[in-house]
Short mmCIF file of C-alpha atoms in Angstrom, two decimals:
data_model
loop_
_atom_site.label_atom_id
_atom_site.label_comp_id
_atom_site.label_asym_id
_atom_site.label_seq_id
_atom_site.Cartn_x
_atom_site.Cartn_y
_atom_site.Cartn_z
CA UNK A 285 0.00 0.00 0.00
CA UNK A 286 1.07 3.26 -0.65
CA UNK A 287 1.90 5.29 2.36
CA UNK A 288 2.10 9.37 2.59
CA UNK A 289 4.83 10.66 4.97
CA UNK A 290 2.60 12.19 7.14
CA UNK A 291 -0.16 8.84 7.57
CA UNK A 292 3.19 6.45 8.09
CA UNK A 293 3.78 9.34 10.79
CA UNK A 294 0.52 8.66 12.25
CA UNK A 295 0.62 4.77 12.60
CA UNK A 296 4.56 5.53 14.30
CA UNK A 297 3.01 7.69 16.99
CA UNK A 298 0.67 5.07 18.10
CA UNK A 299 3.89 2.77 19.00
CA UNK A 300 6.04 5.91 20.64
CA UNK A 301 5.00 4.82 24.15
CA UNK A 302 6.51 1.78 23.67
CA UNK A 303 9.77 3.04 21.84
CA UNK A 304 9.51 -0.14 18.91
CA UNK A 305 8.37 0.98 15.81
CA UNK A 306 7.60 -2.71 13.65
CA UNK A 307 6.18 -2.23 10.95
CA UNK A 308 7.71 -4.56 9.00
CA UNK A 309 6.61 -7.06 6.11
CA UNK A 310 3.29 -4.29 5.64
CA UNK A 311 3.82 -3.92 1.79
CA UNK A 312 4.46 -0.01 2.55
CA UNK A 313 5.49 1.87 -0.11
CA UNK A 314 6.74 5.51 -0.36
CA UNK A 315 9.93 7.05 1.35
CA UNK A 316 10.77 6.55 5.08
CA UNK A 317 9.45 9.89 6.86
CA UNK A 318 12.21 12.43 7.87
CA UNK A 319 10.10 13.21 11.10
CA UNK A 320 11.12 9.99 12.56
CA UNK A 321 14.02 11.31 13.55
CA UNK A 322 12.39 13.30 15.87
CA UNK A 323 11.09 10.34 17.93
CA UNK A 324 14.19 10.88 20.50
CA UNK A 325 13.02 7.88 22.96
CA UNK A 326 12.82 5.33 19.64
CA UNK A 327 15.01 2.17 20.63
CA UNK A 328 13.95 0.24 18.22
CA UNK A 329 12.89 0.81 14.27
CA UNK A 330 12.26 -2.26 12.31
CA UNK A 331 10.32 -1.27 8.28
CA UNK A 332 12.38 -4.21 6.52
CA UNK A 333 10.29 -6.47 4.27
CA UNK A 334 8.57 -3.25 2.54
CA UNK A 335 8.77 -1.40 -0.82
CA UNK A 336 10.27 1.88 0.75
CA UNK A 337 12.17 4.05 -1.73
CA UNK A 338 14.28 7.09 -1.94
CA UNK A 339 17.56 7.71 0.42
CA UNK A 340 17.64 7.13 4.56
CA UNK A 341 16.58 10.37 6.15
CA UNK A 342 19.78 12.05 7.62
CA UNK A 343 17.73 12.89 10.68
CA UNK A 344 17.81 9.35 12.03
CA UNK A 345 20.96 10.37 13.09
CA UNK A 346 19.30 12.32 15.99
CA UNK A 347 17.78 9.26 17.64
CA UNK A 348 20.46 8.76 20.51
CA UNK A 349 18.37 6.32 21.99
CA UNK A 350 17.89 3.96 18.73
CA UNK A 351 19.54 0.61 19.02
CA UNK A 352 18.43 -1.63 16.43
CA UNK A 353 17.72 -0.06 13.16
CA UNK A 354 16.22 -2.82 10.29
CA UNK A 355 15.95 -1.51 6.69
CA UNK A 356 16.55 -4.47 4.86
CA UNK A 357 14.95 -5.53 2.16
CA UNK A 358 13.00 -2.64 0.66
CA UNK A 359 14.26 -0.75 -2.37
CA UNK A 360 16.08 2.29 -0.61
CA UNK A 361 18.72 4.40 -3.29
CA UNK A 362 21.56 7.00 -2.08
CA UNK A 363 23.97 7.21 0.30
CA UNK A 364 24.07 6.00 3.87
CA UNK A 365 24.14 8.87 5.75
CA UNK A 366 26.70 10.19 7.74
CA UNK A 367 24.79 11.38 10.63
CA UNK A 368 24.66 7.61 11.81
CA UNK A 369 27.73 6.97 13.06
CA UNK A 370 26.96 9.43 15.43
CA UNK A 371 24.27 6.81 17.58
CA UNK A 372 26.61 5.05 19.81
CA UNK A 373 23.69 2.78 21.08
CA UNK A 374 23.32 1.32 17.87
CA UNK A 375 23.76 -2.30 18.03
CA UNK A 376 22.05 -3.88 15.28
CA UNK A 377 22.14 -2.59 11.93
CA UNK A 378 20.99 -4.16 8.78
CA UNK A 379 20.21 -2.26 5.13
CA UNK A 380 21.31 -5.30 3.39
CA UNK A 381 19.10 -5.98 -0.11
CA UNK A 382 18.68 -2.42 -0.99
CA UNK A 383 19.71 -0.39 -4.09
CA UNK A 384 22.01 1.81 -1.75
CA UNK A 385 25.15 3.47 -3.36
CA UNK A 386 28.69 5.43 -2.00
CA UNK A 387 31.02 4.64 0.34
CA UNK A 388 30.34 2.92 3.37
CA UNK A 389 31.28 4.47 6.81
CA UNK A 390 33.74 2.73 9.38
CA UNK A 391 33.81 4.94 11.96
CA UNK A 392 32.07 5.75 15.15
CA UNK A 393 28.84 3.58 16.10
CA UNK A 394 30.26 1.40 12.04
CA UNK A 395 33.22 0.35 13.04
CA UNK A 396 32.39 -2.90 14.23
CA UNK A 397 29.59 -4.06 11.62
CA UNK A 398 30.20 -6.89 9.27
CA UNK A 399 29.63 -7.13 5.60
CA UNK A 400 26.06 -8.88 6.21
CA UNK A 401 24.55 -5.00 7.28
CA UNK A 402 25.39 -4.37 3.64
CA UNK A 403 25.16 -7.15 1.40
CA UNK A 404 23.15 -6.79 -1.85
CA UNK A 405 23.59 -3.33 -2.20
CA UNK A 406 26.35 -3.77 -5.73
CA UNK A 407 26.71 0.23 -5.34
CA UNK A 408 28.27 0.46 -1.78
CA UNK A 409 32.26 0.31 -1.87
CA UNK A 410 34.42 0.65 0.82
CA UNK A 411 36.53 -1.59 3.02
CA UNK A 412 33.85 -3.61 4.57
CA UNK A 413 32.17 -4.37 1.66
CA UNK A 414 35.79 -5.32 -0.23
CA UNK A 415 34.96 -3.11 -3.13
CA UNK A 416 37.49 -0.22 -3.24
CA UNK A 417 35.31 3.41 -4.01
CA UNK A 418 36.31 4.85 -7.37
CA UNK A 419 39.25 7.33 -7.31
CA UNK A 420 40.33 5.38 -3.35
CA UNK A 421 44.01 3.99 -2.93
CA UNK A 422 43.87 -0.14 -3.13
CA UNK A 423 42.99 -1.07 0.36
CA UNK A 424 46.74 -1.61 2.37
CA UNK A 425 47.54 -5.17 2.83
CA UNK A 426 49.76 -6.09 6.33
CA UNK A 427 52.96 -6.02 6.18
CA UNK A 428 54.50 -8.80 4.23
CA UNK A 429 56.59 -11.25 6.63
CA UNK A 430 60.28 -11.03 5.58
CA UNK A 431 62.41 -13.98 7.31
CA UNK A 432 65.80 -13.00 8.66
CA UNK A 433 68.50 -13.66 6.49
CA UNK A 434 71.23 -15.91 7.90
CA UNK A 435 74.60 -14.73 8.81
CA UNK A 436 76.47 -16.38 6.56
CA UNK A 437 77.54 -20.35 5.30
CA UNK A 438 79.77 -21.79 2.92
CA UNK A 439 80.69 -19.86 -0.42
CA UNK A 440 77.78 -16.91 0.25
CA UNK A 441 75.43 -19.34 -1.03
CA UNK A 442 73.29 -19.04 2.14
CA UNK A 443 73.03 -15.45 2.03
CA UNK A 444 72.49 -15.30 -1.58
CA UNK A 445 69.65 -18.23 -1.39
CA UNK A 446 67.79 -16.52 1.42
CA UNK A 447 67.47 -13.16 -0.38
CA UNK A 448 66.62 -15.20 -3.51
CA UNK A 449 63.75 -16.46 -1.17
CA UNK A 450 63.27 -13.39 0.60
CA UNK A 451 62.37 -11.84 -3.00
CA UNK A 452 60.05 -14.39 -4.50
CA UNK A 453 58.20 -14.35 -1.32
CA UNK A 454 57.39 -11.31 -1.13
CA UNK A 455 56.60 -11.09 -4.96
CA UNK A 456 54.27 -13.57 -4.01
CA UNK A 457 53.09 -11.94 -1.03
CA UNK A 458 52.41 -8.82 -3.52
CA UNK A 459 49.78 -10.28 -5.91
CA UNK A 460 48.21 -11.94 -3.55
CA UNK A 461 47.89 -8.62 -0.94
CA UNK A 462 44.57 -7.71 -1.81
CA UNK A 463 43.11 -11.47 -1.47
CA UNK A 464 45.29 -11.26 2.48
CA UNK A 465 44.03 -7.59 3.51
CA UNK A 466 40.39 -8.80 2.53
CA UNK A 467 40.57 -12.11 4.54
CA UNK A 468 42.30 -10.45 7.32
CA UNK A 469 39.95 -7.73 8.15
CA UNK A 470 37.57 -10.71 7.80
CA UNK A 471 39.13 -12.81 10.06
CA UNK A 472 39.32 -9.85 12.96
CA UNK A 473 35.55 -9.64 13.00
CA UNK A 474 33.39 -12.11 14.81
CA UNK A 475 32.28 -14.47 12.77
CA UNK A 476 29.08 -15.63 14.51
CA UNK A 477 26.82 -12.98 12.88
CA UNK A 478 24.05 -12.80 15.29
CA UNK A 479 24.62 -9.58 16.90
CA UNK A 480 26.38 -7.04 15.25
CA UNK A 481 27.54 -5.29 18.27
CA UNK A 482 30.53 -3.02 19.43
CA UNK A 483 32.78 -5.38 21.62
CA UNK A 484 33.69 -4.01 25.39
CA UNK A 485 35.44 -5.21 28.34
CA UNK A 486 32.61 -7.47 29.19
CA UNK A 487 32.20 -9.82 26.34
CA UNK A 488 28.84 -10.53 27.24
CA UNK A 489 25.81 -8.84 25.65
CA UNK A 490 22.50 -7.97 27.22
CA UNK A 491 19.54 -7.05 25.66
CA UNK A 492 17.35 -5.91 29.00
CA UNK A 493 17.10 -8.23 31.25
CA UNK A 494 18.29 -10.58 28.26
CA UNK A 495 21.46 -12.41 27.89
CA UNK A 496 23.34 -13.99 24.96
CA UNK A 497 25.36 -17.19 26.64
CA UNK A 498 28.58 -18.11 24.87
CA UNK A 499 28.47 -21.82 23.46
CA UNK A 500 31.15 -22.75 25.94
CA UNK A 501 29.02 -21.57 28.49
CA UNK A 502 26.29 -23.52 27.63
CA UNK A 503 28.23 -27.01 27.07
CA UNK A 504 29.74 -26.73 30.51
CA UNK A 505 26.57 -26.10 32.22
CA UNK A 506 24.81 -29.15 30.32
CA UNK A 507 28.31 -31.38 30.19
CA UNK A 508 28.64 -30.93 27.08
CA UNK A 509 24.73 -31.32 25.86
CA UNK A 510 24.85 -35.12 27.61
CA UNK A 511 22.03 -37.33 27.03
CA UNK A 512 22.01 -37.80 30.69
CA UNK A 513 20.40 -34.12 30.88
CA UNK A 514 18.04 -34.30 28.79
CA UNK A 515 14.58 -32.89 30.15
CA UNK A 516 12.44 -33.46 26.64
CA UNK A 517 12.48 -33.84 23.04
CA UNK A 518 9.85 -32.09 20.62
CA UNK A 519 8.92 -30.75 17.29
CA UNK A 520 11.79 -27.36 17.77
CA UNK A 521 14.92 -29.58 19.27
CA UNK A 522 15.70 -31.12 22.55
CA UNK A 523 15.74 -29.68 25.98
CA UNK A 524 18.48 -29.74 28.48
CA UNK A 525 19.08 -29.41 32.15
CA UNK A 526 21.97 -27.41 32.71
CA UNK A 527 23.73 -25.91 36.05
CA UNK A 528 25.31 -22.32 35.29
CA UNK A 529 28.67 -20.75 36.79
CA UNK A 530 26.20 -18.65 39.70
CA UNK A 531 24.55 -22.01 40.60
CA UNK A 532 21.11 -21.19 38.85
CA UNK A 533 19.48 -24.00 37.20
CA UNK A 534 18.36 -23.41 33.40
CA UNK A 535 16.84 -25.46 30.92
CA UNK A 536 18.91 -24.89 27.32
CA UNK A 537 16.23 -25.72 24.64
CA UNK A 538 18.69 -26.27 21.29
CA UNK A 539 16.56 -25.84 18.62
CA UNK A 540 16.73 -27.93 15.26
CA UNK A 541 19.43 -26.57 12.70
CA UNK A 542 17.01 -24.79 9.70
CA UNK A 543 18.99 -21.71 8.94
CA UNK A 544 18.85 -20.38 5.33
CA UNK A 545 20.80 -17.22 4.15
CA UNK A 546 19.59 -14.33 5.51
CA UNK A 547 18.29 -15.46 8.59
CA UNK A 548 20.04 -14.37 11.70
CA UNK A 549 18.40 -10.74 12.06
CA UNK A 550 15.43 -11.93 11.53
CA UNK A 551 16.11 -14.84 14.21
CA UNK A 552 17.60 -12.35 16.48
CA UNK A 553 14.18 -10.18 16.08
CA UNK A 554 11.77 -12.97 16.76
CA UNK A 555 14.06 -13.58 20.31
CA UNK A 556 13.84 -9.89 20.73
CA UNK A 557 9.90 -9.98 20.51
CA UNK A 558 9.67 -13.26 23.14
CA UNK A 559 11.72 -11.60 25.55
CA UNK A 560 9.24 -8.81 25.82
CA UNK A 561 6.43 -11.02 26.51
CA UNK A 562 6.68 -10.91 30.38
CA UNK A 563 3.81 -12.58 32.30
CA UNK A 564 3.08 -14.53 35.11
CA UNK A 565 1.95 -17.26 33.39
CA UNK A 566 4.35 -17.30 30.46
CA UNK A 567 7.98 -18.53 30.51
CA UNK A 568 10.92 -16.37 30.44
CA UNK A 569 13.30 -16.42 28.35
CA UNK A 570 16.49 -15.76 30.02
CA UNK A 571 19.09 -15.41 27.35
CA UNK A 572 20.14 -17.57 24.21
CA UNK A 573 23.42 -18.28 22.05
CA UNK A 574 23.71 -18.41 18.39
CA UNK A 575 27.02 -19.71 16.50
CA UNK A 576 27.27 -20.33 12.66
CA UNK A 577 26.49 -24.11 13.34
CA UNK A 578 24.31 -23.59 16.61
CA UNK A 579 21.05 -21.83 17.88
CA UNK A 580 19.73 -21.96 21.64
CA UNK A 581 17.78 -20.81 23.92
CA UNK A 582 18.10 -20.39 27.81
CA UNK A 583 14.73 -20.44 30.22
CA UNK A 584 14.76 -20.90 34.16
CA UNK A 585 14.16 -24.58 35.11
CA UNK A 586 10.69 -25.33 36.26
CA UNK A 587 11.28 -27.93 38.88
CA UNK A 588 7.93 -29.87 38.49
CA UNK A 589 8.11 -30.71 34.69
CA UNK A 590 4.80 -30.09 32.44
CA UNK A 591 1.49 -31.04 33.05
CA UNK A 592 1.67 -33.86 30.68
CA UNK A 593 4.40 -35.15 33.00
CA UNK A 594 2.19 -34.72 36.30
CA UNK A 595 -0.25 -36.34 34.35
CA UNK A 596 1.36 -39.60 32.92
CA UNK A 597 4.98 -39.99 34.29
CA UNK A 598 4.27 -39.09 38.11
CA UNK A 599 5.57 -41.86 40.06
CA UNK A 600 2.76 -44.21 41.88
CA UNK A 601 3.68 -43.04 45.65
CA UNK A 602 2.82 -39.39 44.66
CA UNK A 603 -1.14 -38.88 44.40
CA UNK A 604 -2.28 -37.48 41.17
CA UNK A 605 -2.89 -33.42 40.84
CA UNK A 606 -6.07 -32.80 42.69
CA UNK A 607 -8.89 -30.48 41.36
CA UNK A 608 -8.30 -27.25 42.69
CA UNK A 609 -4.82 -27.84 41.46
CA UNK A 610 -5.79 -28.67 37.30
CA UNK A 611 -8.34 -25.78 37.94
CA UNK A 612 -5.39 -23.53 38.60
CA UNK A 613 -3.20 -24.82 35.70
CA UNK A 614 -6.20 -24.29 33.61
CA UNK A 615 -7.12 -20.28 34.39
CA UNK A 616 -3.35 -19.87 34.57
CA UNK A 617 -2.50 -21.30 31.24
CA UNK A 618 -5.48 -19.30 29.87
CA UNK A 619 -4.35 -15.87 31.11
CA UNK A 620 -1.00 -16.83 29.85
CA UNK A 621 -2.89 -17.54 26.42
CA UNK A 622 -4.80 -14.00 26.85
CA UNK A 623 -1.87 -11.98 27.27
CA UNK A 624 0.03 -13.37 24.04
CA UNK A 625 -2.97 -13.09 21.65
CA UNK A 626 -4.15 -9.41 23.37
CA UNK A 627 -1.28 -7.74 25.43
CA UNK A 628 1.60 -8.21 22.23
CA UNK A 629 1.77 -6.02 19.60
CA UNK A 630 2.00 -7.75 17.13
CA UNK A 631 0.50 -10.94 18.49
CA UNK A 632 2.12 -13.44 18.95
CA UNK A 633 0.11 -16.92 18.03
CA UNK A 634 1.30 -20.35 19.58
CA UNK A 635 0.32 -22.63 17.72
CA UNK A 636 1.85 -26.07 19.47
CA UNK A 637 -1.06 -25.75 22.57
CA UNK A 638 -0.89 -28.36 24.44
CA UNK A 639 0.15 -30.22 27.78
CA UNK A 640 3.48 -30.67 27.35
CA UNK A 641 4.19 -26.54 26.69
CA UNK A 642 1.91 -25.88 30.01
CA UNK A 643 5.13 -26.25 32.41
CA UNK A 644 4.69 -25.65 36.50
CA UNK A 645 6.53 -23.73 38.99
CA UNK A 646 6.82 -24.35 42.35
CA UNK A 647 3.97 -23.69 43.58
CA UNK A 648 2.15 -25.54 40.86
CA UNK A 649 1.02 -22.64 38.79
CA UNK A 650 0.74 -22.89 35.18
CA UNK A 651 3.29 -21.20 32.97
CA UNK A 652 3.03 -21.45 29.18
CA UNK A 653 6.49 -21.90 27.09
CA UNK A 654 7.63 -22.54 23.62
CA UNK A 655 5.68 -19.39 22.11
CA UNK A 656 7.19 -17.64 19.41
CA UNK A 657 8.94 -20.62 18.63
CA UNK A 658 6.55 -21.89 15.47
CA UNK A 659 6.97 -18.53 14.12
CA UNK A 660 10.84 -18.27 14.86
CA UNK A 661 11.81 -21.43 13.05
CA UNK A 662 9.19 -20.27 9.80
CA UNK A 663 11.86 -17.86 8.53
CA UNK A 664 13.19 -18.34 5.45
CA UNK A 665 13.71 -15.72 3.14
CA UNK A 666 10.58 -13.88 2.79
CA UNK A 667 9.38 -13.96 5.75
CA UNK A 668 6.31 -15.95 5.65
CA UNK A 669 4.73 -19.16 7.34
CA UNK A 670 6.15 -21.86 5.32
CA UNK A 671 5.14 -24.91 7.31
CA UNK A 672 2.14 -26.07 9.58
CA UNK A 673 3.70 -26.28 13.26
CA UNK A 674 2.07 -28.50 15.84
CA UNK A 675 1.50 -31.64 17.41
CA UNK A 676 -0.93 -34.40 15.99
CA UNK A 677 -4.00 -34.46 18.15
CA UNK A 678 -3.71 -30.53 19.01
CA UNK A 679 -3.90 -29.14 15.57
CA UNK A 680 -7.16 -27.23 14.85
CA UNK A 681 -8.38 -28.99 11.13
CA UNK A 682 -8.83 -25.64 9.46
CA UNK A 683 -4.95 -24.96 10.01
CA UNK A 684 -4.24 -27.99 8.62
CA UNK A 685 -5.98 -27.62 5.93
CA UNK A 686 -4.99 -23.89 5.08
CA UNK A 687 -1.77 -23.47 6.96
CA UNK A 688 -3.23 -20.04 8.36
CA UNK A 689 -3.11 -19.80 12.13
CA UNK A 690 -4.97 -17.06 14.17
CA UNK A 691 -5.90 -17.05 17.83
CA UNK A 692 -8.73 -19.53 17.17
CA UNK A 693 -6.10 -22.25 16.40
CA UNK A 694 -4.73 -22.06 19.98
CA UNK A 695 -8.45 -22.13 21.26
CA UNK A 696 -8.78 -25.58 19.82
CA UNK A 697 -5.45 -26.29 21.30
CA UNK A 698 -6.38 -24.78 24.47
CA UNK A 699 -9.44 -27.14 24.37
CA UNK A 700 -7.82 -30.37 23.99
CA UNK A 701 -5.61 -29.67 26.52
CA UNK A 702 -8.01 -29.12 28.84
CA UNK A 703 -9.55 -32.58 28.09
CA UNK A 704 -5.68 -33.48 28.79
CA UNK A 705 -5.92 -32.23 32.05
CA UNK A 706 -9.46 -33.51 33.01
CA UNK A 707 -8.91 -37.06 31.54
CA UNK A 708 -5.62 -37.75 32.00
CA UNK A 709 -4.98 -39.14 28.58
CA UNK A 710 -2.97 -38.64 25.48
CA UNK A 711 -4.15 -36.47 22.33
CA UNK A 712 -3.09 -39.01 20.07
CA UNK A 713 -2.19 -42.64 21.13
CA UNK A 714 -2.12 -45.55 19.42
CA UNK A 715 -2.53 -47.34 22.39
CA UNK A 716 -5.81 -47.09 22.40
CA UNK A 717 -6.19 -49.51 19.20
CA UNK A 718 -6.24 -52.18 21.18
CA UNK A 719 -9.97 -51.35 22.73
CA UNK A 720 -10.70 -50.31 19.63
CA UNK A 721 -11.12 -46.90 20.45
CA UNK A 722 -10.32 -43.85 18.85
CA UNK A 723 -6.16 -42.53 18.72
CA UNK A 724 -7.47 -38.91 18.46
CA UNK A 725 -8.53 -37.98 22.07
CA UNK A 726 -11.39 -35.51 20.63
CA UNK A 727 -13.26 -38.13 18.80
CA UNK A 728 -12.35 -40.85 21.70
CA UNK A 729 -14.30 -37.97 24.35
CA UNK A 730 -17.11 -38.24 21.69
CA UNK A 731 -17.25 -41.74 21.09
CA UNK A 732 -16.88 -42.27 24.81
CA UNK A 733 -20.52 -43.19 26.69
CA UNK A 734 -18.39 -43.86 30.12
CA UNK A 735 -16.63 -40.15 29.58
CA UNK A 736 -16.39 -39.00 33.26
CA UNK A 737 -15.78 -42.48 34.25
CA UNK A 738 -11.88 -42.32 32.88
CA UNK A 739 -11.05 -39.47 35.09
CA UNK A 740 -8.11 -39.73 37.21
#
């Protein structure tokens, strides 16, 4: 849709409370309003996945505040202005797949971003994009190594043969220079291109309350992702137990490998988004890790497992949850539910529902987890839903059918979880074959005459 300045202005206001401006993958056309940059308290402005056009307003520069700025993806032309080095919050930066020409900067709040800000753009030249700027010197190689030529042997023909050496070497050395300076200033950068940020004293990086965990890290606390710590295995990867260096127990989810190029903003946008969904009845997410071969996330460890655990795996000398108790877990998963679908903006949809993701604290109190996580491994490059997510015996038909979720396909997951928790039994089980009754728990409650007799 086609966008005037002043409208897109309109729709930004509405978000200025919260500081994030996402309006991204809105088929907005037009150029990016100047007057953004006088949204001083703006942290975050995400428009990627649009038609924008024209240059980057030189008044973003003013937004001191602004730490992740996403305009990827659109079909922005001119230079990159100048005025942005100036934000020394910026952390995350990304105009890659634009039409953007000149030079690119490398100093102030640039000095530290990686190629990937800038790929696709043929126009841009300049060290970090390995394409010297018309009328620039050829980008200075290091120093060619010389070896020290020996004092002396027999005849000269040491000194001679070393110099001999010393020469072809570095003739060597000289054609391939620009091929070394290129993969050296590679090399220096950190190759694990999840955050582009400025490195300090403290290597770690926090995002809020938000922490990205180095793989090492991680390994230790879960021995080295052993079998023996496994909490669970599902549709996104397996779960882990792990102990971290302050004591604190976590559980390390480490999600199936499905990266594609392009995807690490975007991954690092959809952890962004769960770690602002802060409820009572929803899990935290406490920090995650991403490598070039690795992606995981870190949540506090819920002591007494999921419901579907209480349920089916408590041991015989414990007596099963009593009624006040699944009451609890079922208003608390609900408001849990409530607050994704009506307190997130933009809404975040769950899509796996069921007793398994309801996990208890301890005090028995439901708290929903793996949201945002159907949604988070969807990206590709286009950022669309490319796959039905779920769990047979929770999925609601007319996703199946259509692949379109909406908060009416975690109603129907909602719902058979709740027959879960009354009954005690699986959603799908094969198991039940042998009394000729149905797999699918909905059409077993159905077919059942002796319903309430099968509670536990």
């Amino acid at each position: 849709m086609m966008v005037s300045e002043s409208s897109l202005f309109i729709q930004v206001c509405l978000t200025f409370a919260a500081v994030f401006i996402q309006l991204y993958s809105n088929n907005i056309s037009g150029p990016i309003p100047s007057d953004l940059g006088n949204l001083t308290s703006l942290v975050s402005l995400d428009l990627y996945l649009n038609s924008f056009t024209g240059p980057i307003p030189e008044p973003l520069g003013k937004l001191s505040k602004l730490r992740f700025l996403r305009l990827n993806n659109n079909s922005l032309t001119g230079p990159i202005p100048k005025s942005l080095i100036n934000i020394s919050s910026l952390q995350v930066l990304d105009l890659s797949n634009n039409h953007l020409s000149g030079e690119v900067p490398d100093t102030g709040s640039f000095s530290l971003f990686t190629p990937i800000s800038f790929a696709n753009n043929p126009e841009l030249c300049g060290p970090v994009t390995g394409r010297p700027c018309p009328g620039s010197p050829p980008f200075s190689p290091p120093p060619p190594f010389v070896p020290p030529t020996p004092i002396s042997s027999p005849g000269g023909v040491g000194a001679t043969g070393a110099i001999a050496g010393g020469v072809a070497a570095g003739a060597a050395l000289l054609f391939a220079a620009p091929a070394i300076a290129f993969a050296w200033w590679r090399r220096r950068k950190p190759q694990e291109f999840f955050f582009d940020v400025p490195a300090e004293e403290d290597p770690e990086v926090h995002l809020g309350q938000l922490k990205r965990f180095s793989l090492r890290e991680l390994q230790v606390a879960t021995d080295s992702f052993s079998n023996k710590n496994i909490l669970g295995r599902g549709g996104f990867g397996k779960v882990y137990k792990g102990r971290l260096a302050d004591g604190s127990l976590v559980a390390v989810k480490r999600l199936k490998e499905e990266r594609t190029p392009g995807g690490e903003l975007q991954f690092q946008t959809e952890v962004e988004m769960i770690s602002m969904a802060v409820h009572r009845n929803l899990l935290r997410l406490r920090g995650f890790c991403m490598t070039p071969t690795e992606r995981l996330l870190v949540y506090p460890y819920m002591a007494n497992g999921s419901v579907a655990s209480c349920l089916r795996e408590r041991p015989p000398s414990q007596p099963p949850l009593d009624w006040p108790t699944r009451k609890r877990i079922a208003l608390g998963s609900a408001r849990g539910l409530s607050y994704l679908h009506d307190h997130c903006d933009p809404k975040i949809i769950h899509r796996d529902v069921k007793a398994a993701n309801i996990l208890l604290d301890e005090e028995f109190e439901a708290v929903v987890g793996d949201f945002g996580l159907a949604k988070l491994m969807d990206y590709k490059d286009t950022h669309v839903t490319t796959a039905v997510r779920g769990t047979i015996g929770h999925i609601a038909p007319e996703y199946l059918s259509t692949g379109k979720s909406s908060e009416k396909t975690d109603v129907f997951g909602y719902g058979i979880m709740l027959l879960e928790l009354i009954t005690g039994q699986r959603a799908f089980d094969l198991a039940r074959l042998a009394n000729d009754d149905d797999v699918m728990l909905l059409d077993w409650v159905y077919a059942s005459d002796a319903f309430f007799s099968h509670f536990i």
